[in-house]
């Protein structure tokens, strides 16, 4: 048992030393060592009428006391091929599902970013938009909007 613990400790120490060595080399080279995790992607389906501007999203953050959190930053990862987007800061009522911890906040106003989609004139069919949202709380989420234009 002691040999197994010594082996584990030795392996852990070796891994730590290699990590420190790599970090030191990165620091000398002027770069930072980072560990990245794959971003979770949420798929959302929307239907819109051709040529009409429609709000497809309004990302927001609700604090535990139901007040508005920081207005999120948005980045378009995949722009629509058959339309255009417009974004503006808006105020919306909280609208969370029953299983969400902020469900009790529903109806209270919060600041958000309204994301509006408008298809090319006369276009019908599918379109797609992917948006990365930084909630400024250590949380960045990816939303994939599958749009059906009628």
XYZ file of C-alpha atoms in Angstrom:
150
model
C 0.000 0.000 0.000
C 2.837 2.388 0.842
C 4.508 1.630 -2.520
C 1.244 2.473 -4.315
C 0.954 5.779 -2.416
C 4.607 6.588 -3.133
C 4.057 5.841 -6.818
C 0.937 8.063 -6.929
C 2.761 10.869 -5.143
C 5.713 10.533 -7.518
C 3.460 10.620 -10.593
C 1.537 13.619 -9.228
C 4.786 15.429 -8.468
C 6.139 14.678 -11.952
C 2.954 16.006 -13.581
C 3.133 19.168 -11.463
C 6.780 19.739 -12.383
C 6.085 19.293 -16.088
C 3.171 21.752 -15.822
C 5.313 24.306 -13.977
C 8.107 23.883 -16.498
C 5.706 24.407 -19.420
C 4.207 27.468 -17.718
C 7.719 28.893 -17.121
C 8.628 28.345 -20.767
C 5.382 30.021 -21.871
C 6.129 32.954 -19.556
C 9.619 33.320 -21.042
C 8.111 33.279 -24.533
C 5.656 35.992 -23.491
C 2.513 33.886 -23.746
C 0.083 32.670 -21.134
C -0.787 29.028 -20.623
C -4.544 28.560 -20.653
C -6.857 25.626 -20.234
C -9.912 25.804 -22.415
C -13.110 23.834 -22.192
C -15.538 23.334 -25.052
C -18.329 25.901 -24.938
C -21.813 24.502 -24.381
C -24.122 25.339 -27.274
C -27.851 25.810 -26.876
C -29.957 25.361 -30.028
C -33.042 27.578 -30.318
C -35.621 27.427 -33.111
C -37.343 30.551 -34.422
C -39.894 31.143 -37.193
C -40.175 34.543 -38.884
C -41.984 36.069 -41.845
C -39.927 37.044 -44.882
C -38.937 40.705 -45.022
C -40.175 41.449 -41.477
C -37.800 42.339 -38.670
C -38.288 39.990 -35.705
C -36.663 39.877 -32.300
C -35.075 36.440 -32.048
C -33.241 36.902 -28.736
C -32.792 39.179 -25.747
C -29.898 37.905 -23.607
C -29.938 39.265 -20.051
C -28.662 38.497 -16.556
C -30.926 38.496 -13.493
C -29.341 38.840 -10.048
C -30.569 36.778 -7.086
C -32.521 39.797 -5.776
C -34.316 40.037 -9.175
C -32.449 43.197 -10.150
C -30.844 43.579 -13.546
C -27.306 42.290 -13.862
C -24.735 43.661 -16.294
C -25.762 44.028 -19.918
C -24.081 41.119 -21.734
C -21.572 41.497 -24.570
C -22.494 39.666 -27.783
C -20.307 38.368 -30.581
C -21.709 36.993 -33.824
C -19.886 33.716 -34.480
C -21.949 32.817 -37.539
C -23.755 35.592 -39.387
C -26.978 34.839 -41.268
C -26.528 34.006 -44.949
C -29.996 35.084 -46.023
C -30.661 38.079 -43.817
C -29.189 40.624 -41.455
C -28.987 41.247 -37.725
C -29.444 44.359 -35.671
C -28.730 44.699 -31.941
C -29.746 47.303 -29.383
C -29.890 47.644 -25.623
C -33.478 47.220 -24.415
C -35.432 46.635 -21.211
C -37.544 43.465 -21.034
C -39.566 41.696 -18.344
C -37.884 38.631 -16.828
C -39.339 35.482 -18.385
C -37.859 32.308 -16.878
C -39.177 28.749 -16.956
C -40.725 27.223 -13.814
C -37.641 25.089 -13.190
C -35.304 28.151 -13.286
C -34.066 29.566 -9.966
C -35.107 33.086 -11.134
C -38.716 32.077 -11.936
C -39.917 34.222 -9.021
C -38.474 37.276 -10.760
C -40.785 36.950 -13.782
C -42.298 40.264 -14.833
C -39.574 42.442 -13.277
C -37.710 44.675 -15.768
C -34.083 43.921 -16.681
C -31.627 45.340 -19.192
C -30.930 43.119 -22.187
C -29.543 43.148 -25.698
C -32.283 42.773 -28.286
C -31.183 40.744 -31.310
C -33.317 41.410 -34.387
C -33.278 39.374 -37.611
C -34.622 40.447 -41.015
C -34.450 38.164 -44.051
C -33.587 39.277 -47.550
C -36.641 40.488 -49.453
C -38.677 37.542 -50.713
C -36.412 34.878 -49.193
C -38.049 31.806 -47.662
C -36.259 28.834 -46.186
C -33.701 28.136 -43.472
C -31.141 30.481 -41.998
C -28.760 30.170 -39.089
C -27.173 32.546 -36.577
C -24.674 31.638 -33.845
C -24.104 34.147 -31.048
C -21.607 33.973 -28.184
C -22.824 35.818 -25.093
C -20.504 37.035 -22.339
C -22.679 37.647 -19.281
C -19.757 39.451 -17.532
C -20.089 37.107 -14.572
C -17.572 34.490 -15.666
C -20.157 32.827 -17.882
C -19.937 32.740 -21.682
C -22.612 30.829 -23.570
C -23.161 29.992 -27.228
C -26.632 30.133 -28.779
C -27.348 28.613 -32.183
C -30.524 30.073 -33.693
C -32.087 27.850 -36.371
C -34.383 30.225 -38.222
C -37.196 29.226 -40.553
C -38.215 32.087 -42.833
C -41.775 31.797 -44.220
